[in-house]
mmCIF file of C-alpha atoms in Angstrom:
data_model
loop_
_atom_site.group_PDB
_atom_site.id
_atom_site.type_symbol
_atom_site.label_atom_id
_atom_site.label_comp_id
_atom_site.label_asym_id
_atom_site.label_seq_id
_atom_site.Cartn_x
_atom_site.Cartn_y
_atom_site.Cartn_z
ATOM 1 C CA UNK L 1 102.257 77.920 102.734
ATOM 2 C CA UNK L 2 101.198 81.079 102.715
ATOM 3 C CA UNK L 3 103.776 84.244 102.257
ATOM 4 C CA UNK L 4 104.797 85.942 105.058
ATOM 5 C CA UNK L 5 106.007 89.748 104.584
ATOM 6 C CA UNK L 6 108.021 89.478 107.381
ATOM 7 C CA UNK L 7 110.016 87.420 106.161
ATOM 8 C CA UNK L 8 113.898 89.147 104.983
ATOM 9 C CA UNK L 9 113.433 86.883 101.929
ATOM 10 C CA UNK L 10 110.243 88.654 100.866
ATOM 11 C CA UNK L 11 112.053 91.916 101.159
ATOM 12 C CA UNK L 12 112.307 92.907 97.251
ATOM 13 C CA UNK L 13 109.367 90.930 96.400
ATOM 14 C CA UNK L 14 107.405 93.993 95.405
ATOM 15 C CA UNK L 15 109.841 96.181 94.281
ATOM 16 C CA UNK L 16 110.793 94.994 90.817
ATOM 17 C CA UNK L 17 107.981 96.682 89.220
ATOM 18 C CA UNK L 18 107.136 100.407 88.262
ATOM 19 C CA UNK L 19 103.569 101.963 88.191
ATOM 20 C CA UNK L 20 102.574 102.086 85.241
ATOM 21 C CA UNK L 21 102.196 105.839 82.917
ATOM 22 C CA UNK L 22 98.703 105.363 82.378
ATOM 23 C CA UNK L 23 97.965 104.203 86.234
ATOM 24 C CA UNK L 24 98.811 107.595 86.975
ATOM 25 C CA UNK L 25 97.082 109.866 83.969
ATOM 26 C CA UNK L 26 93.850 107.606 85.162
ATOM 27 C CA UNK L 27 94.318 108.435 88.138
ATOM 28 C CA UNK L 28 94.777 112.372 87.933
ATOM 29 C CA UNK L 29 91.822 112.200 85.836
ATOM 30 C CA UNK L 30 90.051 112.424 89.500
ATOM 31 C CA UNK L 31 92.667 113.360 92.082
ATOM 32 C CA UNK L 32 94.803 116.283 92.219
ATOM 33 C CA UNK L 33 98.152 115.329 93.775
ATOM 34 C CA UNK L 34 100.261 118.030 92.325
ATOM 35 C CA UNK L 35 101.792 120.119 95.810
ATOM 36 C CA UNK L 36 99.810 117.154 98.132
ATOM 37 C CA UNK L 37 100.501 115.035 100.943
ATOM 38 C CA UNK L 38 99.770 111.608 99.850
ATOM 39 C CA UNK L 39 99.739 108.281 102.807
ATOM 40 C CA UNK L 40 100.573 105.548 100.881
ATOM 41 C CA UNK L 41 99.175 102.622 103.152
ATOM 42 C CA UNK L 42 100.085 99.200 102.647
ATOM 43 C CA UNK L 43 103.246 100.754 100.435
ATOM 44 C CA UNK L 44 104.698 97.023 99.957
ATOM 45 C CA UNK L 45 107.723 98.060 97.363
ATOM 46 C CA UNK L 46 106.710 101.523 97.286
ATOM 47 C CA UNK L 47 106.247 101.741 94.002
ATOM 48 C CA UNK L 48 103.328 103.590 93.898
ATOM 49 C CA UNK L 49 104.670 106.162 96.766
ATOM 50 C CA UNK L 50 107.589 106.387 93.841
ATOM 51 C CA UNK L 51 105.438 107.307 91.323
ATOM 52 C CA UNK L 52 103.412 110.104 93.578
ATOM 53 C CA UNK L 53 106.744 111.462 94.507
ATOM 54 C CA UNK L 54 108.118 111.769 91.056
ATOM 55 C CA UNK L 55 105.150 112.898 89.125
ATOM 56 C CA UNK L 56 104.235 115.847 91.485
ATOM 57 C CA UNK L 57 103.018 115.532 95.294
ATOM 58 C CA UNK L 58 104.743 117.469 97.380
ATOM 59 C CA UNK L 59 105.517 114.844 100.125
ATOM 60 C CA UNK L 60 104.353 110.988 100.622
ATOM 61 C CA UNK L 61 104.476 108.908 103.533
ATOM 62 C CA UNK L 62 104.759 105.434 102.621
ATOM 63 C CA UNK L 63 103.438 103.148 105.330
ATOM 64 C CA UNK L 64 103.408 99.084 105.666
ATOM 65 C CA UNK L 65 102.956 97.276 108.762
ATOM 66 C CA UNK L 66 106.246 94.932 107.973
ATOM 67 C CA UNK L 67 109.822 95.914 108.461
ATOM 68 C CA UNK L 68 111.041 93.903 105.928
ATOM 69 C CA UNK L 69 108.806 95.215 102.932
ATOM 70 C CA UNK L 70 110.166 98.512 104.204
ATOM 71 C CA UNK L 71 113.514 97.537 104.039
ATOM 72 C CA UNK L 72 112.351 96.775 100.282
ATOM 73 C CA UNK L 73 110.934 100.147 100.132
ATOM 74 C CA UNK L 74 113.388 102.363 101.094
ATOM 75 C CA UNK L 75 116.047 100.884 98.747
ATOM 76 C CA UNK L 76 113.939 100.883 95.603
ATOM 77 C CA UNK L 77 113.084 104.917 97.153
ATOM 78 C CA UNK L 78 116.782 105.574 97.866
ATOM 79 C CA UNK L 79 116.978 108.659 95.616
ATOM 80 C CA UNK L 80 113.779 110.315 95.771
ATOM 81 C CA UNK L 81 114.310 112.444 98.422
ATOM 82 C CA UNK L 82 110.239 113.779 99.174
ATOM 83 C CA UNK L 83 109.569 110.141 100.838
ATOM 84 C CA UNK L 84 109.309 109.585 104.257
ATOM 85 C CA UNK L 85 108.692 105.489 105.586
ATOM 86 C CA UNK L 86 106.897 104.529 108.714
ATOM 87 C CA UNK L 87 105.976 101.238 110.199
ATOM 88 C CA UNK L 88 102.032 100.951 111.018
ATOM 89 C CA UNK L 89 98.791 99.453 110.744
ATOM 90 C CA UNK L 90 96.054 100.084 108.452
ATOM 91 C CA UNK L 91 93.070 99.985 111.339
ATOM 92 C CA UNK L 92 95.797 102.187 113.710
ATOM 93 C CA UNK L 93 98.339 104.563 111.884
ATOM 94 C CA UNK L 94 99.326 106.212 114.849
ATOM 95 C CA UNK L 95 99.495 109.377 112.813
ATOM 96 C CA UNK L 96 97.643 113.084 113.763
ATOM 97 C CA UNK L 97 94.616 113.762 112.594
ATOM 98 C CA UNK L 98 93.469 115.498 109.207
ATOM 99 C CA UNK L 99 97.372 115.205 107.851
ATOM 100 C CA UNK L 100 96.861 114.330 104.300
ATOM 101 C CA UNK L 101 95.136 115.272 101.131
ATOM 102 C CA UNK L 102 95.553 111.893 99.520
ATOM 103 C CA UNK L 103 95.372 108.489 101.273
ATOM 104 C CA UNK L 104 95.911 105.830 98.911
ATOM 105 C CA UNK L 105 95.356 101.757 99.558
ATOM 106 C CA UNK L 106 95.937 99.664 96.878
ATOM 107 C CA UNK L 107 95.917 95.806 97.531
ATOM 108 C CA UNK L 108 95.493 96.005 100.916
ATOM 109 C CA UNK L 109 91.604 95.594 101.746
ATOM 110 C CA UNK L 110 91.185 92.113 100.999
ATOM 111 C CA UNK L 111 94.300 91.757 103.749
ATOM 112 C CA UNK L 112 91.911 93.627 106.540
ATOM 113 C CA UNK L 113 88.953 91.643 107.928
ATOM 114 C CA UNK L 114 87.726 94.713 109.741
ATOM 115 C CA UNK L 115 86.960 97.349 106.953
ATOM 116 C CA UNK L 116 85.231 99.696 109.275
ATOM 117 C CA UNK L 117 87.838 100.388 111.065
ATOM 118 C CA UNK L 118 90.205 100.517 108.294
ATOM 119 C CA UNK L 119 88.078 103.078 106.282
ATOM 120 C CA UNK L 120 87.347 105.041 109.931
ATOM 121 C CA UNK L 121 90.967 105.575 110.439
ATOM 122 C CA UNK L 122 91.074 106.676 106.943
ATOM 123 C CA UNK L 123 88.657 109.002 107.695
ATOM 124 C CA UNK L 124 90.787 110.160 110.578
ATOM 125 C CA UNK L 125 93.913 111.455 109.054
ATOM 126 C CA UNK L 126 92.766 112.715 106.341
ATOM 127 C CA UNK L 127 92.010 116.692 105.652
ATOM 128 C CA UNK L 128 88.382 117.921 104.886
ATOM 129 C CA UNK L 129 87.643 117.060 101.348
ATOM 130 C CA UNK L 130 90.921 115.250 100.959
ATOM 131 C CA UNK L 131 90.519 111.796 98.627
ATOM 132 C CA UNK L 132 90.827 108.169 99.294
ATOM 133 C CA UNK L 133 92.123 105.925 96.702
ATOM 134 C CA UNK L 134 91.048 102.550 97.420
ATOM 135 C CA UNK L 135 92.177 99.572 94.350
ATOM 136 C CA UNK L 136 91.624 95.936 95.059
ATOM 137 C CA UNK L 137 90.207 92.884 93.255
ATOM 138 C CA UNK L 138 86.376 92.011 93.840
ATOM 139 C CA UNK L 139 85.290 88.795 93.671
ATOM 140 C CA UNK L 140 83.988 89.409 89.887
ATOM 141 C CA UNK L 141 87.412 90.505 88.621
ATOM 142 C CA UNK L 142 88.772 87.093 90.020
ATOM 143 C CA UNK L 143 86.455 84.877 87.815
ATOM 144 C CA UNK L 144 87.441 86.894 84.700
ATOM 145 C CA UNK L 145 88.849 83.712 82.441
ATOM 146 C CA UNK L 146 92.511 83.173 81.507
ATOM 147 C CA UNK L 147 93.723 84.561 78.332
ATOM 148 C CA UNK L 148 96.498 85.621 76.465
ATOM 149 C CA UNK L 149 97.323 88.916 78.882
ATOM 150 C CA UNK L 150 94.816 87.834 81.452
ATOM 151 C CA UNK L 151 97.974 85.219 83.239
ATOM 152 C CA UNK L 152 95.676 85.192 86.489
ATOM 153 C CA UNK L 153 92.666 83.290 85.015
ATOM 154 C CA UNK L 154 94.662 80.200 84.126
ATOM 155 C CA UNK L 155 94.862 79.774 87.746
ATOM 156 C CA UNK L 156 91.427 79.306 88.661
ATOM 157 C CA UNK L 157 91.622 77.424 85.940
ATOM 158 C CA UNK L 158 93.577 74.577 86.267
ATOM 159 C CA UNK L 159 92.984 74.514 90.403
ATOM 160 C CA UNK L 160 89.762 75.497 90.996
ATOM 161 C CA UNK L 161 90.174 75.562 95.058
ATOM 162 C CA UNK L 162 92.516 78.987 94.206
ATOM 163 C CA UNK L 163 89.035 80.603 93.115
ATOM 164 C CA UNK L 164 87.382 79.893 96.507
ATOM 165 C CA UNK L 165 90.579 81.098 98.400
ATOM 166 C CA UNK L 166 90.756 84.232 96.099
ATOM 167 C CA UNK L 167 86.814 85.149 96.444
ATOM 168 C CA UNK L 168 86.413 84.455 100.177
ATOM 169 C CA UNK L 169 88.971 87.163 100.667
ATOM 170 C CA UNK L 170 87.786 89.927 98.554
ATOM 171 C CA UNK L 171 85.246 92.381 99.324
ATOM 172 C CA UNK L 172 81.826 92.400 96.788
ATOM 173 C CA UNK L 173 81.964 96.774 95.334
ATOM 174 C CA UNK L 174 78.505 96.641 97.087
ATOM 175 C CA UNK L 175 80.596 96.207 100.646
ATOM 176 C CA UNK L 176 82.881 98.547 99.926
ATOM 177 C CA UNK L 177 81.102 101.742 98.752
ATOM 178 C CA UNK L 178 78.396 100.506 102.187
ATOM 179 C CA UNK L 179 81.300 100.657 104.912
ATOM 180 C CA UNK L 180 82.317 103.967 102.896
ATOM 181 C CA UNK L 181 79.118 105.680 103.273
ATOM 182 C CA UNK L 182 79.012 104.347 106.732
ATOM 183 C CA UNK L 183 82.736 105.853 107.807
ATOM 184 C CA UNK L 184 81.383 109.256 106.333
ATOM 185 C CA UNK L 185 82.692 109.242 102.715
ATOM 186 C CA UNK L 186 80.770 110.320 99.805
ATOM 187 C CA UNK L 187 80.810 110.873 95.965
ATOM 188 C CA UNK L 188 81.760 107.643 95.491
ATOM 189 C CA UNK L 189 83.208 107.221 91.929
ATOM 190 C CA UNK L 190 83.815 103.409 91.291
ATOM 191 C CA UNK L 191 85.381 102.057 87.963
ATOM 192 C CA UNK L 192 87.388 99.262 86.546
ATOM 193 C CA UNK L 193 91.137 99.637 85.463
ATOM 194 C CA UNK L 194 93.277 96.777 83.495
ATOM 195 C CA UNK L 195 96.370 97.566 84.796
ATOM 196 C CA UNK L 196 100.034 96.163 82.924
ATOM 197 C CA UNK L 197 101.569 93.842 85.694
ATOM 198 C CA UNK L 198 104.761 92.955 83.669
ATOM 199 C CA UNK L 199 105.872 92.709 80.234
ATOM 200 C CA UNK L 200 107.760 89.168 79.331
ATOM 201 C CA UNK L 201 110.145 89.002 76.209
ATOM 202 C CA UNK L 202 109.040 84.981 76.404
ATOM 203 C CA UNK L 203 107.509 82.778 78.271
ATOM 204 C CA UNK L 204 110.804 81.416 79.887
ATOM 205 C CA UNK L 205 110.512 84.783 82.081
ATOM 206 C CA UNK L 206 107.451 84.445 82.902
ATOM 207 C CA UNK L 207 107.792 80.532 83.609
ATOM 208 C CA UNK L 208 110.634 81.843 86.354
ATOM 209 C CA UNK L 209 108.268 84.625 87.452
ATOM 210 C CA UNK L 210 105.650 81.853 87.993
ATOM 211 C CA UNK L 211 108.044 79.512 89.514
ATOM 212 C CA UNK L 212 109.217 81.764 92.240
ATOM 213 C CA UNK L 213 105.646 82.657 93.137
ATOM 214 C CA UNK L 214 107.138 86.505 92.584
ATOM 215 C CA UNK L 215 104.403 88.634 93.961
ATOM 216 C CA UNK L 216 101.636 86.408 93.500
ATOM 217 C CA UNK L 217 101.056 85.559 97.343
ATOM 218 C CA UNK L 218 97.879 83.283 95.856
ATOM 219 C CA UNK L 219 100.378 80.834 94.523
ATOM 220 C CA UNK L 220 101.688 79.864 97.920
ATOM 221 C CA UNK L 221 98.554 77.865 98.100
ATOM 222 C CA UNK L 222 99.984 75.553 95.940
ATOM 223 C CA UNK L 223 102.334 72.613 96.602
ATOM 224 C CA UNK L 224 105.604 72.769 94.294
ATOM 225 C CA UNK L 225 103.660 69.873 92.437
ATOM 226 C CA UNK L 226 100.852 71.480 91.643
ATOM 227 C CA UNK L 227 102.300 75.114 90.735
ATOM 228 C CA UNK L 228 104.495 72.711 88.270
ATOM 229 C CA UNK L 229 101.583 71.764 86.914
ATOM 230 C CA UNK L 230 100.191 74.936 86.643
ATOM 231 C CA UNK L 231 103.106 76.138 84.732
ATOM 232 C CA UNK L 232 102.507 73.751 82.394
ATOM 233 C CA UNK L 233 98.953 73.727 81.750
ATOM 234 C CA UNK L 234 99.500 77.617 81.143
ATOM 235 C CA UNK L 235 102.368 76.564 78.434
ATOM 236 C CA UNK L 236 100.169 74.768 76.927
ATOM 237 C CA UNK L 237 97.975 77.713 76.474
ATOM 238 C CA UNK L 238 100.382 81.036 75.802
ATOM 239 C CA UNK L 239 104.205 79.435 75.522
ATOM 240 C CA UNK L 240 103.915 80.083 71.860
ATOM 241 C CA UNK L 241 103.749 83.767 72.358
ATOM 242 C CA UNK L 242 107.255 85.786 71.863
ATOM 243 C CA UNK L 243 105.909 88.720 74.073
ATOM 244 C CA UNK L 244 103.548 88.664 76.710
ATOM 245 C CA UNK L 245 101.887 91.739 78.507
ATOM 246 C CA UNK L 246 100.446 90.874 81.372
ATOM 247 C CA UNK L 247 97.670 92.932 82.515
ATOM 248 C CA UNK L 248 94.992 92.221 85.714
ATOM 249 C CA UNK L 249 91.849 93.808 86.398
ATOM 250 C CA UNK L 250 90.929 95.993 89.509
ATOM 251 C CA UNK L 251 88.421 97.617 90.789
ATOM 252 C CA UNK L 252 89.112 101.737 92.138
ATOM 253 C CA UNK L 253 87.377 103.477 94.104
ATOM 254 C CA UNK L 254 87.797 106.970 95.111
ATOM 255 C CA UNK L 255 85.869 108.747 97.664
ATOM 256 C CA UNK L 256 86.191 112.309 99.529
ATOM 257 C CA UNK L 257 85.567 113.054 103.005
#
């Protein structure tokens, strides 16, 4: 079944990972957050509000519509001390108008099925010329094919019907930079990033990664069975390896108001 992050179990779910060093210098390549108020929407595990708070803004809000992933949050936060944590919604912050410099969204769109009004309250809170940071997975970066880093592909692999789940939920970059434009963003910059999910020491770790489902809310589409299966099928391909990095692609796209 699907997860549900309002569930107490799901709590640390998304908190056992740290951005990554070059997330960030790619990043900054386009957005100043040195001294800024960032809105971290859709925090999850706040890692990513973690990593704006310790590399230079001067205050971020981290905000997720579930309790429980904010429970998550606030421990893995618990000594940086230029956080703040909110409950909301994406389409309805609740928050004053032309607050922040920096909103950011990462892995949240394909989650929304109303983009407009997602990218209109964007629009909303934050400050003249202030940036928003949008990173999600198009349907193109999906279908990429399963390799020795690329863990995702051997998904769509081995059960096809993941690829038609995964796709039907995930805005095309046409969409995207179209409801921008429309919610009154512009200079658009749009590029790909591989970014490192996790690094394994074997594939025994990642086997128990995989087996838990750990913050890979696709595999919940899966019976036990058949994510057995898949374990295997990706042994079969990678459990010779002594080190994996995996790595996933995404699609960014920053825009100013």
């Amino acid at each position: 079944m699907p997860i549900d992050f309002h569930d107490s179990r799901n709590q640390s779910t998304y908190t056992t990972r740290v951005a990554e060093e070059q997330w960030l210098r790619t990043i900054e390549e386009y957005v100043d957050f040195k001294g800024k108020h960032v809105l971290d929407v859709g925090c999850g595990g706040g890692i990513y509000s973690k990593a704006f708070a310790l590399s230079g803004a001067a205050h971020v809000t981290a905000m997720d519509f579930s309790v429980e992933m904010l429970k998550g949050a606030k421990e893995n936060c618990k000594d940086v001390n230029n956080i703040s944590f909110i409950q909301g919604s994406a389409l309805d912050t609740k928050l004053k108008e032309q607050q922040f410099d920096i909103l950011l969204e990462r892995a949240l769109i394909h989650h929304i099925a109303d983009l407009t009004a997602c990218f209109q309250e964007a629009n909303r809170v934050l400050k003249l010329n202030g940036r928003f940071i949008i990173q999600d997975r198009t349907p193109e970066d999906c279908a990429l094919p399963g390799s020795e880093t690329h863990i995702r592909g051997y998904f769509f692999e081995r059960h096809p019907k993941l690829i038609e789940k995964e796709s039907s939920r995930r805005y095309s970059s046409h969409k995207v930079k179209t409801v921008l434009e429309q919610t009154g963003f512009h200079r658009i910059k749009e590029f790909q990033y591989w970014e490192t999910r996790k690094t394994y020491n074997d594939f025994d770790q990642l086997r128990d990664d995989l087996l838990h489902r750990t913050g890979r809310s696709i595999l919940y589409e899966l019976t036990d069975d058949e994510l057995m299966d898949l374990v295997e099928f990706i042994e079969t391909k990678i459990g010779h390896l002594q080190h994996i990095n995996e790595r996933d692609r995404w699609t960014i796209w920053i825009a100013e108001k």
